[in-house]
Short mmCIF file of C-alpha atoms in Angstrom, two decimals:
data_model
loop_
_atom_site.label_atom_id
_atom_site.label_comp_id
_atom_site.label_asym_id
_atom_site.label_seq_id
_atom_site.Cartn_x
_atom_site.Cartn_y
_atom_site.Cartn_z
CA UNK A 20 19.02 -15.34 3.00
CA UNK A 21 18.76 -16.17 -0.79
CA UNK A 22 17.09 -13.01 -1.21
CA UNK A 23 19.22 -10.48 0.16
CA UNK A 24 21.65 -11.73 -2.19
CA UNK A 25 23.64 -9.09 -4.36
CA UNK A 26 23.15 -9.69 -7.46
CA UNK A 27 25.41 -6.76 -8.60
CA UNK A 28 26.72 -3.12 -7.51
CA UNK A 29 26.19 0.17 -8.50
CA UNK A 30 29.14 2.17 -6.95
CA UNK A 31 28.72 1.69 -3.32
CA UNK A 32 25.13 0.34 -3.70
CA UNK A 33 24.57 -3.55 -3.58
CA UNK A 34 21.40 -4.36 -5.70
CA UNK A 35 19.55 -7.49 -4.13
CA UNK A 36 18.05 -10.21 -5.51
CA UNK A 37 14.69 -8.49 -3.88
CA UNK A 38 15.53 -5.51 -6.05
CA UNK A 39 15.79 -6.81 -9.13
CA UNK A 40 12.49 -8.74 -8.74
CA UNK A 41 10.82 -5.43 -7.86
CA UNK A 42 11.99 -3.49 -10.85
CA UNK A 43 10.96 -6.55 -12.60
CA UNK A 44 7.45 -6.49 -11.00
CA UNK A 45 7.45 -2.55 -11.88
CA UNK A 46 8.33 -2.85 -15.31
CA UNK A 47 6.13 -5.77 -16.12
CA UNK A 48 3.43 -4.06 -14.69
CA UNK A 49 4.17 -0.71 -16.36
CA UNK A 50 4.27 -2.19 -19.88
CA UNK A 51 0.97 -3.87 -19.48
CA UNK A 52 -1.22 -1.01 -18.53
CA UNK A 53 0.69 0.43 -21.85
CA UNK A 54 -0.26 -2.53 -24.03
CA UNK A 55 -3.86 -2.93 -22.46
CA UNK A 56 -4.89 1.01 -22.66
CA UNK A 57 -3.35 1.77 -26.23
CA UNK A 58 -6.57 0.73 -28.37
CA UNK A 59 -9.37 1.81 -25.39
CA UNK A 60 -12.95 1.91 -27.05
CA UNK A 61 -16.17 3.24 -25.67
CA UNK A 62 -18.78 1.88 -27.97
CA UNK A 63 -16.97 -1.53 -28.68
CA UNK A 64 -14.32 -2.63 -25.54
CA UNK A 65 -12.45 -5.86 -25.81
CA UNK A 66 -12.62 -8.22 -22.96
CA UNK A 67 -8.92 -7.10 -21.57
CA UNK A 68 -10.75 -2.98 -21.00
CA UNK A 69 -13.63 -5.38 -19.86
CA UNK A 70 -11.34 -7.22 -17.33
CA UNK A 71 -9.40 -4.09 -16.57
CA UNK A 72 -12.39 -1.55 -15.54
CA UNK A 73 -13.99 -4.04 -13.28
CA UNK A 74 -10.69 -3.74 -11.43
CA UNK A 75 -10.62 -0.20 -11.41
CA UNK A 76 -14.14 -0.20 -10.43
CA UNK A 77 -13.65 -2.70 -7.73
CA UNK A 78 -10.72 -0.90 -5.71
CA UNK A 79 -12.75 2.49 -6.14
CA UNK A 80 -16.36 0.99 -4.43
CA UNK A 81 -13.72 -0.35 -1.84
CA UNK A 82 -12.52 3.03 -1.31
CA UNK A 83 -15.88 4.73 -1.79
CA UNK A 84 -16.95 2.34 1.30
CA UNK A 85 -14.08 4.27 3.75
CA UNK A 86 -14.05 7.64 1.82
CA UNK A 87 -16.58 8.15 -0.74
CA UNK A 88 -16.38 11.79 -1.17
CA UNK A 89 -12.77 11.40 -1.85
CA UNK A 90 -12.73 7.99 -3.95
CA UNK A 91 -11.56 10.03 -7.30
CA UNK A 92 -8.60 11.62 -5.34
CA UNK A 93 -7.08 8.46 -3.72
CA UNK A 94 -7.63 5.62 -7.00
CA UNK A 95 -4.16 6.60 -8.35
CA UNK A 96 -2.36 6.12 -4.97
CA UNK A 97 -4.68 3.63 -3.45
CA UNK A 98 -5.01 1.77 -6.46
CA UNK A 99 -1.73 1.90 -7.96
CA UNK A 100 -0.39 0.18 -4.50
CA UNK A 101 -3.33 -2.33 -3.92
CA UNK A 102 -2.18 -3.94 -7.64
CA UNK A 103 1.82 -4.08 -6.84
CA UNK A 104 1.48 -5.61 -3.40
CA UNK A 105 -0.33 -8.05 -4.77
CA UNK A 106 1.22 -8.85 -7.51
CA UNK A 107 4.87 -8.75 -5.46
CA UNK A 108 2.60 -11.30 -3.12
CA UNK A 109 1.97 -13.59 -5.84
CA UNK A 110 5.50 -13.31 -7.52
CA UNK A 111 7.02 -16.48 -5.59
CA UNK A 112 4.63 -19.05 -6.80
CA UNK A 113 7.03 -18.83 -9.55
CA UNK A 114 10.23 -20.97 -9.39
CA UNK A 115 13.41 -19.25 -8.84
CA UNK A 116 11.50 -16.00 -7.36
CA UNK A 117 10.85 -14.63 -4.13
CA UNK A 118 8.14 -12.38 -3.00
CA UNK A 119 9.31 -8.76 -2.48
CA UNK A 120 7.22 -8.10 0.27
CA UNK A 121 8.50 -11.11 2.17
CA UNK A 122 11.93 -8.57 2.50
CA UNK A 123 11.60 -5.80 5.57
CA UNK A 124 13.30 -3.51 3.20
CA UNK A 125 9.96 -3.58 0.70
CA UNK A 126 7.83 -3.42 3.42
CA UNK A 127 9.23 -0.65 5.00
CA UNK A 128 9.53 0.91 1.64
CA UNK A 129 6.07 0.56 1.38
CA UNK A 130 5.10 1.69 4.86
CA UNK A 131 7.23 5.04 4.57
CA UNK A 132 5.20 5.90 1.60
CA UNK A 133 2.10 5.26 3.43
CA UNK A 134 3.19 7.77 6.42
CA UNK A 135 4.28 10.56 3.87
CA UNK A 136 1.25 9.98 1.52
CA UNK A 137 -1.02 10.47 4.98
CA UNK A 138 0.63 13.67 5.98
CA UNK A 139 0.37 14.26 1.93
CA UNK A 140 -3.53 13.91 1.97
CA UNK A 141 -3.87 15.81 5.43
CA UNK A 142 -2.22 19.03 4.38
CA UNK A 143 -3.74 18.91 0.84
CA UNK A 144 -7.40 18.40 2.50
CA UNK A 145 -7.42 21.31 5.45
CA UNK A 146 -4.14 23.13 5.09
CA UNK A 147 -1.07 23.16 6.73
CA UNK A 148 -1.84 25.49 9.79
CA UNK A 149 -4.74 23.13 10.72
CA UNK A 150 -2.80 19.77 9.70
CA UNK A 151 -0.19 20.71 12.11
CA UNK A 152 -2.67 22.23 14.76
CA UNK A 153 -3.83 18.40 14.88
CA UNK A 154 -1.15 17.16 16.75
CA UNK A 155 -1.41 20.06 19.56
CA UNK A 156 -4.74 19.00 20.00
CA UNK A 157 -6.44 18.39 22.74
CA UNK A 158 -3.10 19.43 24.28
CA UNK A 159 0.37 20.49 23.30
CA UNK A 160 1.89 17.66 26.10
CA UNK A 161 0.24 14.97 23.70
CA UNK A 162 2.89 16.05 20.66
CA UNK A 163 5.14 13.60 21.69
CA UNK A 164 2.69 10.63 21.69
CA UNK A 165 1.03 11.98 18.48
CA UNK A 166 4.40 11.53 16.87
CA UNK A 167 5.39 8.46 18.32
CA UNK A 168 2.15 6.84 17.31
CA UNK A 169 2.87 7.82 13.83
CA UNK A 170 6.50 6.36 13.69
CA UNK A 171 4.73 3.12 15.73
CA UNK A 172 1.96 2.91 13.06
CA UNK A 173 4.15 2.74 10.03
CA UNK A 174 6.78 0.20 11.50
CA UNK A 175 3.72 -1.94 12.30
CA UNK A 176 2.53 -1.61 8.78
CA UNK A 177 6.18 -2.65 7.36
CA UNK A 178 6.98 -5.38 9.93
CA UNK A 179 2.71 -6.94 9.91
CA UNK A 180 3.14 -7.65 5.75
CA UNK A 181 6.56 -8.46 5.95
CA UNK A 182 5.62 -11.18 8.89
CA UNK A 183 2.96 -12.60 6.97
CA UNK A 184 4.25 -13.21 3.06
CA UNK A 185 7.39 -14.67 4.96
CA UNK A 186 5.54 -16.96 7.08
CA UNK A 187 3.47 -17.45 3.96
CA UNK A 188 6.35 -19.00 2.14
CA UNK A 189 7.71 -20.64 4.37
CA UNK A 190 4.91 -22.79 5.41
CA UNK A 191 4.51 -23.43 1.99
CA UNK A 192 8.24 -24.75 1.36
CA UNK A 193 7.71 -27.01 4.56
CA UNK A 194 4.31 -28.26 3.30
CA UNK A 195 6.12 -29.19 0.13
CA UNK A 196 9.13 -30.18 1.58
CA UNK A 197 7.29 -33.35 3.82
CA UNK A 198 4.03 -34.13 1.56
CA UNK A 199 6.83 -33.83 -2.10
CA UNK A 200 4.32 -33.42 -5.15
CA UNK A 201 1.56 -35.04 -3.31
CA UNK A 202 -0.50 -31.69 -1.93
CA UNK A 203 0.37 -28.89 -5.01
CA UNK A 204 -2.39 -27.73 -6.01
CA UNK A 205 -4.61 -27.03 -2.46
CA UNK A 206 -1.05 -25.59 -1.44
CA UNK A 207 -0.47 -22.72 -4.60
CA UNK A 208 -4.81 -22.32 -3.77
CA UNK A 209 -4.41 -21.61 -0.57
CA UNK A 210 -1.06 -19.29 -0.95
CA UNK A 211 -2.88 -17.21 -3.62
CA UNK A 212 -5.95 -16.73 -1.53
CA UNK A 213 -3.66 -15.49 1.66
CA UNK A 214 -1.26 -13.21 -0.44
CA UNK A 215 -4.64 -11.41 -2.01
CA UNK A 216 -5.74 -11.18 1.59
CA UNK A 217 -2.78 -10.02 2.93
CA UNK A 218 -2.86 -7.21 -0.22
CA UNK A 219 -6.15 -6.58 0.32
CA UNK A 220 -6.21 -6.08 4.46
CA UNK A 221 -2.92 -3.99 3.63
CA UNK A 222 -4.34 -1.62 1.25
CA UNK A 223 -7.57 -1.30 3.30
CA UNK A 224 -5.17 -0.50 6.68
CA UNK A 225 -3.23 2.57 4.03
CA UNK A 226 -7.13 3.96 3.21
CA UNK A 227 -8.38 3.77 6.69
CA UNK A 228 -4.95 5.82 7.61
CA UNK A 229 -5.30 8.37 4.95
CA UNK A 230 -9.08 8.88 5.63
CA UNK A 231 -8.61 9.19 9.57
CA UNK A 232 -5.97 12.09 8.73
CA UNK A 233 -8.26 13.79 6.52
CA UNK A 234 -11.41 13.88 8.28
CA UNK A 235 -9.08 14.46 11.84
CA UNK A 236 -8.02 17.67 10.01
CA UNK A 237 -11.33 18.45 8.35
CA UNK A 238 -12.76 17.90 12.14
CA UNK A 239 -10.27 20.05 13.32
CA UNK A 240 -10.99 22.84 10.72
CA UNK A 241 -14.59 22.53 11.59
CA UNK A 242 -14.13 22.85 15.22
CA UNK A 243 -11.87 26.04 14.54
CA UNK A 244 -13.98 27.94 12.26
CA UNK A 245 -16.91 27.41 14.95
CA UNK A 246 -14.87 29.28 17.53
CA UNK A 247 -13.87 32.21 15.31
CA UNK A 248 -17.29 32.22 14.44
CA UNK A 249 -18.22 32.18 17.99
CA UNK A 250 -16.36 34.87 19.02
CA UNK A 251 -17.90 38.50 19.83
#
């Protein structure tokens, strides 16, 4: 495929085409929220902090909806990978480029930070003794299937948005391909509408994981501290 192309090496690591557009997408994005938070203004802000806090404000009711007690604590995660899967979504309306996340290796990227930021939020919410005491619960025999869900969870995540922005493209390309220059414009409407869907469904399925594992542990905790408390 075009966009598992090497484009160069470093030592005995090829560096895809896929790559390169990432640290493009990362540096592009990096440099804006530089240049649009340099001159921020309470009393007076321009229509870029305008633009740029109804954002922020949108992705935290979103998470407020799932986790509102916790909405402060997962914006920079949450948020932070909301924005780059949808802009790597978007990236292959333009000519010459190819979406990121239409590459398993993204995806799965993406996915394994998902299942280490869960396990992340867990301990940091009830503690490591109780996170782990989770997966022993109701009973130890269920440790295996516990863990296997979790491995079976995050390849679903990777291979489900992966699926998609490839099938995505590729419709597009054969829509193109028999109509020419006739059907453009519903086409690039109706791409952008499914890649922000795709972002948005993906970063709603990360926040529904990472809320489940805290309030499992918090549960967990809860149920504990009754027993002790219980006790003669």
């Amino acid at each position: 495929m075009e966009a598992l192309s090497v484009v160069f090496s470093i030592g005995p690591f090829a560096i895809t085409r896929t790559v390169v557009t990432t640290w493009g997408i990362l540096l592009v994005l990096g440099f804006g929220c530089w240049l649009a938070t340099r001159r921020l203004s309470v009393e007076q802000p321009g229509m870029m902090q305008s633009a740029l806090e109804g954002v922020v404000q949108a992705i935290d009711s979103a998470i407020a909806t799932v986790l509102a007690e916790r909405s402060t604590l997962l914006l920079p995660f949450v948020g932070t990978l909301w924005i780059f899967v949808a802009v790597a979504n978007l990236i292959g309306l333009i000519p010459g480029l190819h979406a990121p996340t239409g590459d398993l290796s993204t995806t799965m990227a993406l996915a394994t930070l998902v299942f280490l930021s869960v396990h992340w939020y867990g301990i940091r919410s009830a503690g490591l003794r109780a996170y782990l005491r989770h997966y022993l619960s109701p009973s130890p025999v269920l440790l295996p299937f516990h863990i296997l869900g979790e491995f079976s969870r995050t390849l679903a995540l990777a291979v489900r948005l992966f699926g998609n922005i490839m099938s995505l493209e590729m419709a597009a390309l054969l829509v193109l391909l028999v109509a020419g220059l006739l059907v453009p414009v519903p086409v690039l409407m109706l791409h952008v509408i499914e890649a922000l869907v795709q972002a948005y469904i993906f970063g709603m399925l990360v926040l529904i994981y990472i809320a489940g594992g805290m309030q499992s542990q918090a549960e967990q905790t809860s149920t504990h501290s009754n027993k002790e408390g219980n006790k003669p």
